[in-house]
Tab-separated table of C-alpha atoms in Angstrom:
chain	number	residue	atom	x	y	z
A	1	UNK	CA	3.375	-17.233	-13.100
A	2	UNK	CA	2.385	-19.943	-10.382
A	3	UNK	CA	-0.954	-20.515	-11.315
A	4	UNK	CA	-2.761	-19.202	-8.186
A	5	UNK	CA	-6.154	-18.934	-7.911
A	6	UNK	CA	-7.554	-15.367	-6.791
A	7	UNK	CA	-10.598	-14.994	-4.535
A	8	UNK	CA	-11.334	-11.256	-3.990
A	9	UNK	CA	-12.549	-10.020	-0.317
A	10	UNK	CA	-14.843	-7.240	-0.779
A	11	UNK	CA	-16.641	-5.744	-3.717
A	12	UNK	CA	-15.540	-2.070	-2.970
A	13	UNK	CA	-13.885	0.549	-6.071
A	14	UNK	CA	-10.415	-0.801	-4.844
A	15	UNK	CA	-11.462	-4.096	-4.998
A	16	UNK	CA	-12.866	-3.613	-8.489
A	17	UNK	CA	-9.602	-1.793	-9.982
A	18	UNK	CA	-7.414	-4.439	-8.501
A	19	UNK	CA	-9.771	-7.398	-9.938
A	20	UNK	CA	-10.239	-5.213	-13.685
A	21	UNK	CA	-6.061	-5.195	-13.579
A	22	UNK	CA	-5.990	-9.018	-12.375
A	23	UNK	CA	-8.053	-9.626	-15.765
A	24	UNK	CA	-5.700	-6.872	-18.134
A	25	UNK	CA	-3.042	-9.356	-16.957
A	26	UNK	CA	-4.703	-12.943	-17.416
A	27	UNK	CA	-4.810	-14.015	-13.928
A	28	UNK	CA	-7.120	-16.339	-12.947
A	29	UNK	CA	-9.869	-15.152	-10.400
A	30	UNK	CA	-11.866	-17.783	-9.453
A	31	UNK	CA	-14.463	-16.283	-6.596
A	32	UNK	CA	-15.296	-13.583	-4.874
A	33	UNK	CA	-16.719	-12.742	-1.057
A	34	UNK	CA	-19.151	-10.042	-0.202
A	35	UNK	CA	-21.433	-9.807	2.590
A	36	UNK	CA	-24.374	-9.937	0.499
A	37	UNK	CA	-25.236	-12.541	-2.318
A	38	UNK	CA	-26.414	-9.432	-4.298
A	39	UNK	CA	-23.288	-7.741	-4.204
A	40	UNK	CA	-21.064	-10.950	-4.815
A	41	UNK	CA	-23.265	-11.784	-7.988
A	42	UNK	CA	-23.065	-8.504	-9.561
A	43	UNK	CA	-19.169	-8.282	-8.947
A	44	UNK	CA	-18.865	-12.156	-10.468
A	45	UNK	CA	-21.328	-10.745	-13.353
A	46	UNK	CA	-18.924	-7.791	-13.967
A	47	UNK	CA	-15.564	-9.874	-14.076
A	48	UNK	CA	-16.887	-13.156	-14.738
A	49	UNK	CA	-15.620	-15.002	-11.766
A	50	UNK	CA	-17.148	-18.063	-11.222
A	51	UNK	CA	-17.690	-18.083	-7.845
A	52	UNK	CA	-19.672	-15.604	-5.609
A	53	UNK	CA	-20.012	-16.112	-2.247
A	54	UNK	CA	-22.194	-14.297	0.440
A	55	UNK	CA	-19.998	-14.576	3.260
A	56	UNK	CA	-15.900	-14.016	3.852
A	57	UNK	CA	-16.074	-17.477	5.667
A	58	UNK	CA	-17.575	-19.112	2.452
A	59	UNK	CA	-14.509	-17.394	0.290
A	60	UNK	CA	-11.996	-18.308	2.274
A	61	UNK	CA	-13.187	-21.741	2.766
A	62	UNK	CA	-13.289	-22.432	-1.528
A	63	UNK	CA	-11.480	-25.258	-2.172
A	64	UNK	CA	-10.538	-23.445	-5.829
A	65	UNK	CA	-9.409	-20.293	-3.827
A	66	UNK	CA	-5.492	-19.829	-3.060
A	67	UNK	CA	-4.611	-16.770	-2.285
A	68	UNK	CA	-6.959	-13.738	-1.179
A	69	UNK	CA	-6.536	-10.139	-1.622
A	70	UNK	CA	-8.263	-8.216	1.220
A	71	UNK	CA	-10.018	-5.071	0.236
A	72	UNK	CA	-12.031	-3.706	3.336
A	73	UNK	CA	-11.264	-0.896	5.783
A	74	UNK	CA	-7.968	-0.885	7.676
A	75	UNK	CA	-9.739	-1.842	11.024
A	76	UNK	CA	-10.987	-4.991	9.660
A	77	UNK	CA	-7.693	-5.930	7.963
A	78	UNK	CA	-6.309	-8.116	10.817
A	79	UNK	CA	-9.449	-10.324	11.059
A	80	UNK	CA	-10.128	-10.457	7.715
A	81	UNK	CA	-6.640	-11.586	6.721
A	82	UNK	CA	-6.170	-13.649	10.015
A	83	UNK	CA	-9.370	-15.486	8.683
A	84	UNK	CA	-7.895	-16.849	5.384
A	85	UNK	CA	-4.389	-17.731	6.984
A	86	UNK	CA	-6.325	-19.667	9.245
A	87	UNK	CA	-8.072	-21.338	6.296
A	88	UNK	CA	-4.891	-22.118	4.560
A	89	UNK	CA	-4.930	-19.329	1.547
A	90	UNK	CA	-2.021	-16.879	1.150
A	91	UNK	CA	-2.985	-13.270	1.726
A	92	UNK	CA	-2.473	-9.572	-0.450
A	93	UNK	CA	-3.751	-7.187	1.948
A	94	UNK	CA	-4.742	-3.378	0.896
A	95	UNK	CA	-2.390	-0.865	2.903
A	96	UNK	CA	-2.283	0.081	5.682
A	97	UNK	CA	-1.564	-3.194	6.477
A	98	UNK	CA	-3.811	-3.144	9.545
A	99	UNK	CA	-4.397	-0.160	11.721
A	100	UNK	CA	-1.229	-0.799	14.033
A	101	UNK	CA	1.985	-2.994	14.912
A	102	UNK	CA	0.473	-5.164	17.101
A	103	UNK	CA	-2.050	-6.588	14.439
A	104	UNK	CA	0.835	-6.379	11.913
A	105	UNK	CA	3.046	-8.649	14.180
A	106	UNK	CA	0.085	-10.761	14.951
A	107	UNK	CA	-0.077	-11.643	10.870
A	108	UNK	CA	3.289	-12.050	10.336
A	109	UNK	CA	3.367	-14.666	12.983
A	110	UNK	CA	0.426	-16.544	11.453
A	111	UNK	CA	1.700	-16.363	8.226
A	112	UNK	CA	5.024	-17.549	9.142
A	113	UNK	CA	3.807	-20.364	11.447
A	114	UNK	CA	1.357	-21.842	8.156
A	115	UNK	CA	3.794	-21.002	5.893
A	116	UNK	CA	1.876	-18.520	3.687
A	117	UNK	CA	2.741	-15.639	2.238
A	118	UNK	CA	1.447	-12.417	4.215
A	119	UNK	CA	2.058	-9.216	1.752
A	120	UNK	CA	1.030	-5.545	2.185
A	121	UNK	CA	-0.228	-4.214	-1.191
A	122	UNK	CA	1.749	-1.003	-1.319
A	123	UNK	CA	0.859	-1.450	-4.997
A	124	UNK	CA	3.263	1.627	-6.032
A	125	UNK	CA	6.377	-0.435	-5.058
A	126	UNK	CA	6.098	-2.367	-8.242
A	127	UNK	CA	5.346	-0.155	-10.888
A	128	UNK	CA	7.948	-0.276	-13.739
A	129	UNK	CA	9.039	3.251	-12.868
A	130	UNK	CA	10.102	2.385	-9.456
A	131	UNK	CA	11.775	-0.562	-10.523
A	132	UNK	CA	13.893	1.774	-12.489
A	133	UNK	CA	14.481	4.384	-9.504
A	134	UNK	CA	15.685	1.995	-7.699
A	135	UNK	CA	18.311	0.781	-10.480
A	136	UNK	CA	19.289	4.453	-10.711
A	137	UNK	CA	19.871	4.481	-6.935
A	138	UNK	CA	22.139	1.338	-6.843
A	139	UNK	CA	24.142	1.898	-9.829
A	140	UNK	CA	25.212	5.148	-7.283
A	141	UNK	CA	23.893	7.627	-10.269
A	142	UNK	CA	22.766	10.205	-7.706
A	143	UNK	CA	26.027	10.272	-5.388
A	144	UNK	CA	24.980	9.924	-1.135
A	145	UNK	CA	21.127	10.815	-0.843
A	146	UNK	CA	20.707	13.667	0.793
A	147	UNK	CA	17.110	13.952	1.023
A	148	UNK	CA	13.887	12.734	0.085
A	149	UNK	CA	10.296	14.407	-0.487
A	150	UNK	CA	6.914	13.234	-0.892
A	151	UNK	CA	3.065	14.435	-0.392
A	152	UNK	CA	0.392	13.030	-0.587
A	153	UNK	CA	-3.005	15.673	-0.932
A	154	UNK	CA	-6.480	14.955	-1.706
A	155	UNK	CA	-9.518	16.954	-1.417
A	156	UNK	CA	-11.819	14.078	-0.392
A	157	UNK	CA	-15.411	14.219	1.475
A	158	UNK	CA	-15.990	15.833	4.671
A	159	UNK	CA	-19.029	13.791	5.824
A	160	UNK	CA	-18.264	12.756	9.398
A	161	UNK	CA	-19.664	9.638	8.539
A	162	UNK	CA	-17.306	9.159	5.488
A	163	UNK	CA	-14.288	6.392	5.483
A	164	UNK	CA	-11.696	9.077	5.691
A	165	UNK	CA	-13.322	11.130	8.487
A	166	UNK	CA	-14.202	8.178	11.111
A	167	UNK	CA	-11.985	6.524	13.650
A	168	UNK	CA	-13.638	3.456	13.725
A	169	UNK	CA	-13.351	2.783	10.314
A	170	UNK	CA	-9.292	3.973	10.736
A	171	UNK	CA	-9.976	6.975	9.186
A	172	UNK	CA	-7.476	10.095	8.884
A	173	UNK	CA	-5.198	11.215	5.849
A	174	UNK	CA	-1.724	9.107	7.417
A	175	UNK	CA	-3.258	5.575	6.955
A	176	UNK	CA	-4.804	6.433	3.854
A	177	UNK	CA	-2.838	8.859	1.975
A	178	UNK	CA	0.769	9.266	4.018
A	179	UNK	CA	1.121	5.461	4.170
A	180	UNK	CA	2.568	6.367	0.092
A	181	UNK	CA	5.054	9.160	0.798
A	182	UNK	CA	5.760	7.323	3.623
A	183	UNK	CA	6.376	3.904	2.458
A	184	UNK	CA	8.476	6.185	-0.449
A	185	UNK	CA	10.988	7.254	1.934
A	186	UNK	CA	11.458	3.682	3.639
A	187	UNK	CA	12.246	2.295	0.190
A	188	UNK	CA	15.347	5.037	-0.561
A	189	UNK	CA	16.208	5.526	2.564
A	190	UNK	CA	15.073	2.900	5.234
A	191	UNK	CA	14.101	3.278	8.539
A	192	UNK	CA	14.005	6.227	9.743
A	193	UNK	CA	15.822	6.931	13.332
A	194	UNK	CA	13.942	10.214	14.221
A	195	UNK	CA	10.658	10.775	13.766
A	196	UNK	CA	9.266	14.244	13.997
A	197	UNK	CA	5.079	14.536	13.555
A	198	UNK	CA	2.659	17.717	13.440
A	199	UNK	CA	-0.472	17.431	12.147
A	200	UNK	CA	-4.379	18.731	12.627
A	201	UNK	CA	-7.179	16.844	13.704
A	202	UNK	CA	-10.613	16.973	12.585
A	203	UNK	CA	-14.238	17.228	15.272
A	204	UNK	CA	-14.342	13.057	14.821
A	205	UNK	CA	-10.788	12.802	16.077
A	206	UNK	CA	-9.264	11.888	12.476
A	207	UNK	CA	-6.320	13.261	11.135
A	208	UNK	CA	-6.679	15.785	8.110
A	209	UNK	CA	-3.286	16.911	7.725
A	210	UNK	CA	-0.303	15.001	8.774
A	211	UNK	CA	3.281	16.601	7.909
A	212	UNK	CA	6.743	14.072	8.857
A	213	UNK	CA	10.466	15.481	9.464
A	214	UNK	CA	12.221	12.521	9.613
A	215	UNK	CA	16.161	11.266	10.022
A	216	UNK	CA	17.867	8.351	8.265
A	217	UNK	CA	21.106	6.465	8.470
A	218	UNK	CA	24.062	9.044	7.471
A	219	UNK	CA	22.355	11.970	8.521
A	220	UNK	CA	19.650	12.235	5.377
A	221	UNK	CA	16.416	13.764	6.038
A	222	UNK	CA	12.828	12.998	4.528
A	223	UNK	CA	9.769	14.945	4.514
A	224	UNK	CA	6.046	13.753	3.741
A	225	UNK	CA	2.618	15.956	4.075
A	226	UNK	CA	-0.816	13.759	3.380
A	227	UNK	CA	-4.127	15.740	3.787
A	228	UNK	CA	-7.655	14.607	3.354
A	229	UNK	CA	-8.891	18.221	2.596
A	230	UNK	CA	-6.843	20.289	-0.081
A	231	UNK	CA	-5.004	18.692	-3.384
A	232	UNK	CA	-1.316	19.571	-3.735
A	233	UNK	CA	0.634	18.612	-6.379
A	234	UNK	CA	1.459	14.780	-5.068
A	235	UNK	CA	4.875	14.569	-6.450
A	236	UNK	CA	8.414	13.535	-4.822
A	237	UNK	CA	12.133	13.954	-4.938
A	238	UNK	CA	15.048	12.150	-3.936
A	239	UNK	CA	18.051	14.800	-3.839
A	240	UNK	CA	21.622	13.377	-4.014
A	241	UNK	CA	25.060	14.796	-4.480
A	242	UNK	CA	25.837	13.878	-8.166
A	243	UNK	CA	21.972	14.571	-9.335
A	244	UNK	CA	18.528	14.261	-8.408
A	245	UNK	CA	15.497	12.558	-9.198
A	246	UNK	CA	12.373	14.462	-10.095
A	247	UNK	CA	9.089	12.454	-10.001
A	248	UNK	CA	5.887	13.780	-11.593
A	249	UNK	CA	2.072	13.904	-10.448
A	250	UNK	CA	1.189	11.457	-9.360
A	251	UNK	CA	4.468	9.390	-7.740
A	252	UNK	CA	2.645	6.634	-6.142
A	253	UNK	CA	0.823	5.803	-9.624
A	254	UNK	CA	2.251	4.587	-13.002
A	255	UNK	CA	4.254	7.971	-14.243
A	256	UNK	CA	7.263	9.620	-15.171
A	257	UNK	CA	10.826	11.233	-13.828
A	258	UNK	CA	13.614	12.768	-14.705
A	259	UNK	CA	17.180	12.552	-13.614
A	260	UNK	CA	18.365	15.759	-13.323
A	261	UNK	CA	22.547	16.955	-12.749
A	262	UNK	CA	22.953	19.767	-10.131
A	263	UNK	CA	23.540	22.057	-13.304
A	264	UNK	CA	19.879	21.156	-14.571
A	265	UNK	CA	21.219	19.267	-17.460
A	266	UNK	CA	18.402	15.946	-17.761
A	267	UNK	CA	20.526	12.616	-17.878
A	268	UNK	CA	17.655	10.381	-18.392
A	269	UNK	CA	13.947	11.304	-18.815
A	270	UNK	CA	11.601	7.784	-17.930
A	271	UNK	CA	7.736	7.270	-18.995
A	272	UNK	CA	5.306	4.474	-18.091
A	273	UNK	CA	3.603	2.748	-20.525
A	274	UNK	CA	1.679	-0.118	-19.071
A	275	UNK	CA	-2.074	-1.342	-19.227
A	276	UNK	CA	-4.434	-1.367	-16.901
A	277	UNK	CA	-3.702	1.069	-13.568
A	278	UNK	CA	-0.887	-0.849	-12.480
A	279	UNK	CA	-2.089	-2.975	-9.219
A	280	UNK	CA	-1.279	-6.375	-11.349
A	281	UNK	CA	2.398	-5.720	-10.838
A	282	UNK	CA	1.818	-6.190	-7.078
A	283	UNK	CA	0.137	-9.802	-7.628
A	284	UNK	CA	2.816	-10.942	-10.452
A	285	UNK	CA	4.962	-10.406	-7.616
A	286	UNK	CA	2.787	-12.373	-5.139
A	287	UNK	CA	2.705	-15.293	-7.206
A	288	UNK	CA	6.054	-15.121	-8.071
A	289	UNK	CA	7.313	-15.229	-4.327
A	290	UNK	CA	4.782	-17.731	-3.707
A	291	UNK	CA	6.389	-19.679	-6.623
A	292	UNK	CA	9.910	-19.037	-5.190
A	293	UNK	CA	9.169	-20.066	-1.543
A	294	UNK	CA	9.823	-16.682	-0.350
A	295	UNK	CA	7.222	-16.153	2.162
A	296	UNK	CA	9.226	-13.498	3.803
A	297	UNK	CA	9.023	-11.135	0.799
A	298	UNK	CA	11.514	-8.809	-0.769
A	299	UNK	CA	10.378	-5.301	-2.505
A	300	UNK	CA	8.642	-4.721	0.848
A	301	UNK	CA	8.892	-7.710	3.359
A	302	UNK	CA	6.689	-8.829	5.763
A	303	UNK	CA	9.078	-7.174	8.242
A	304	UNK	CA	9.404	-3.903	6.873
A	305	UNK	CA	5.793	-3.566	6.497
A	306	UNK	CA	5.877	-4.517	10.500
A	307	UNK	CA	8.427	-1.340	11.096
A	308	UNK	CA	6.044	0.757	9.251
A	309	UNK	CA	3.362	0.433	10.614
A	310	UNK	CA	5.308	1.051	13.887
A	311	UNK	CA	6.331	3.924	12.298
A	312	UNK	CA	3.292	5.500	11.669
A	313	UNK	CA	2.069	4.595	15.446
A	314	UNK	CA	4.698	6.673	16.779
A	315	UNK	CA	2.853	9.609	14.073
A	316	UNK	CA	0.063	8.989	15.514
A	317	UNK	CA	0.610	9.052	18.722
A	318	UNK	CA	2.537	12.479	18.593
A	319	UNK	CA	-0.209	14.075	16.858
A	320	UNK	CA	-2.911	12.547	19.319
A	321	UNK	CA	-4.825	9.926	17.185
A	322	UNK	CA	-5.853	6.835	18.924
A	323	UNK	CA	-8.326	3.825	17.272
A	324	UNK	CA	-11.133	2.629	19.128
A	325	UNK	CA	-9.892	-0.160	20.739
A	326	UNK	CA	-6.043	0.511	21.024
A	327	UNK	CA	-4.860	0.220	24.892
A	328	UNK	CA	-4.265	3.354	26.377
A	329	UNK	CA	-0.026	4.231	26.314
């Protein structure tokens, strides 16, 4: 461990699962931001942080503040983050990164340019079981990868007004939910070089159901359904030659798999044991690339988070969602 000092940006339920996993693994968080004093106290109360400030600017300007992890909606990612580069502090910010490539780019060149560390916190990347997946995929135990499959399905609120349901707050099922299956796929298989989209849109112009057919290097497919308004199973599957991997409900969180031979015989059966939910795995790793000089990142670099989010801008725009704001293509 480095050291760093955590200030938290936001006082939302992702903010507080991140912070109570910060604590399960004896990092030091030393303030937190809200836009209220009340909300800032009660969040310092909770985790006893030992600064809480009223403002983002007052957070990001704490002298005892190193790196930030930014918890508010995808549209106000880029500014938010963009505000503590500016200020010096190395950023951890919630996925989606932002709410398109253009802001993505835009933080990667500020980051790069101070010398920080800019990191997406696709938390599910470092869990110990995909750690292990991805040893099983380089020692060649599954043969050529044939395919990979992931959802992503949640039955979540249907209040227009809701997060999930509004475009200005970057709401729709790909940016919250697909981003996992998706980001899945780009870790076996890389980028894709097809991308095929259908999906439905709700009355506010959200997306409830997004469903990908995509193409990788060699000829491999992937397929990934997210929806905001029915629960499916949320598991995924990487299908190779020699064997398969199996991974249970739910994939993106700390769980189990099985490697199974094309005769169904089980060559290796994994299960997570961990504390906490698992989002502290995510800022060991911060701190440790911060520690190495590696700005540029290496489970899921600054860059590939870039292609992503391109990625899921092309989704978008073949199933007709467009943020307030974007330039018309």
């Amino acid at each position: 461990m480095t050291g760093l000092r955590w200030g938290i940006l936001a006082t939302g339920g992702i903010a507080t699962a991140f912070t109570s996993d910060l604590r399960t693994a004896g990092l030091d968080v030393r303030a937190v931001g809200s836009r209220s004093q009340e909300s800032a106290d009660a969040f310092a109360a909770r985790f006893d942080i030992p600064h809480a400030h009223a403002s983002y600017e007052a957070l990001v300007a704490d002298p005892d503040v190193d790196i930030v992890y930014v918890s508010t909606p995808h549209p106000m990612h880029h500014a938010n983050a963009r505000l503590a580069l500016e200020h010096g502090k190395h950023v951890l910010v919630e996925k989606a990164f932002t709410v398109n490539r253009a802001e993505a780019e835009a933080l990667q060149a500020l980051a790069a340019e101070k010398g920080l560390l800019a990191m997406e916190a696709m938390w599910s990347r470092y869990l110990p079981h995909m750690v292990r997946i991805r040893e099983i995929l380089a020692a060649g135990t599954l043969g050529e990868i044939r395919a990979v499959m992931a959802d992503h399905t949640q039955s979540l609120p249907t209040d227009p007004s809701h997060r999930i349901n509004a475009l200005e707050l970057g709401g729709g099922a790909l940016l919250d939910l697909g981003i996992y299956p998706i980001s899945f796929i780009w870790d076996v298989l890389g980028a894709p070089t097809s991308i095929q989209a259908s999906g439905r849109l709700l009355d506010t112009g959200a997306d409830a159901e997004v469903a990908t057919v995509m193409t990788h290097a060699g000829g491999a497919v992937s397929t990934s359904l997210s929806s905001s308004r029915a629960a499916g199973p949320n598991t995924a599957a990487i299908v190779g030659t020699e064997a398969r991997i199996e991974v249970d409900r739910v994939f993106y969180a700390a769980t189990s798999f099985r490697v199974v031979a094309p005769d169904g015989e089980v060559l290796e059966e994994y299960r997570t044991e961990i504390d906490g939910r698992g989002m502290q795995f995510e800022a060991l790793a911060a701190e440790r690339l911060v520690a190495e000089g590696n700005i540029a990142g290496d489970i899921l670099p600054i860059a590939e988070t870039v292609e992503i989010m391109g990625a899921l801008d092309e989704i978008r725009r073949q199933i007709g969602v467009r943020y307030p704001g974007e330039e018309q293509a």
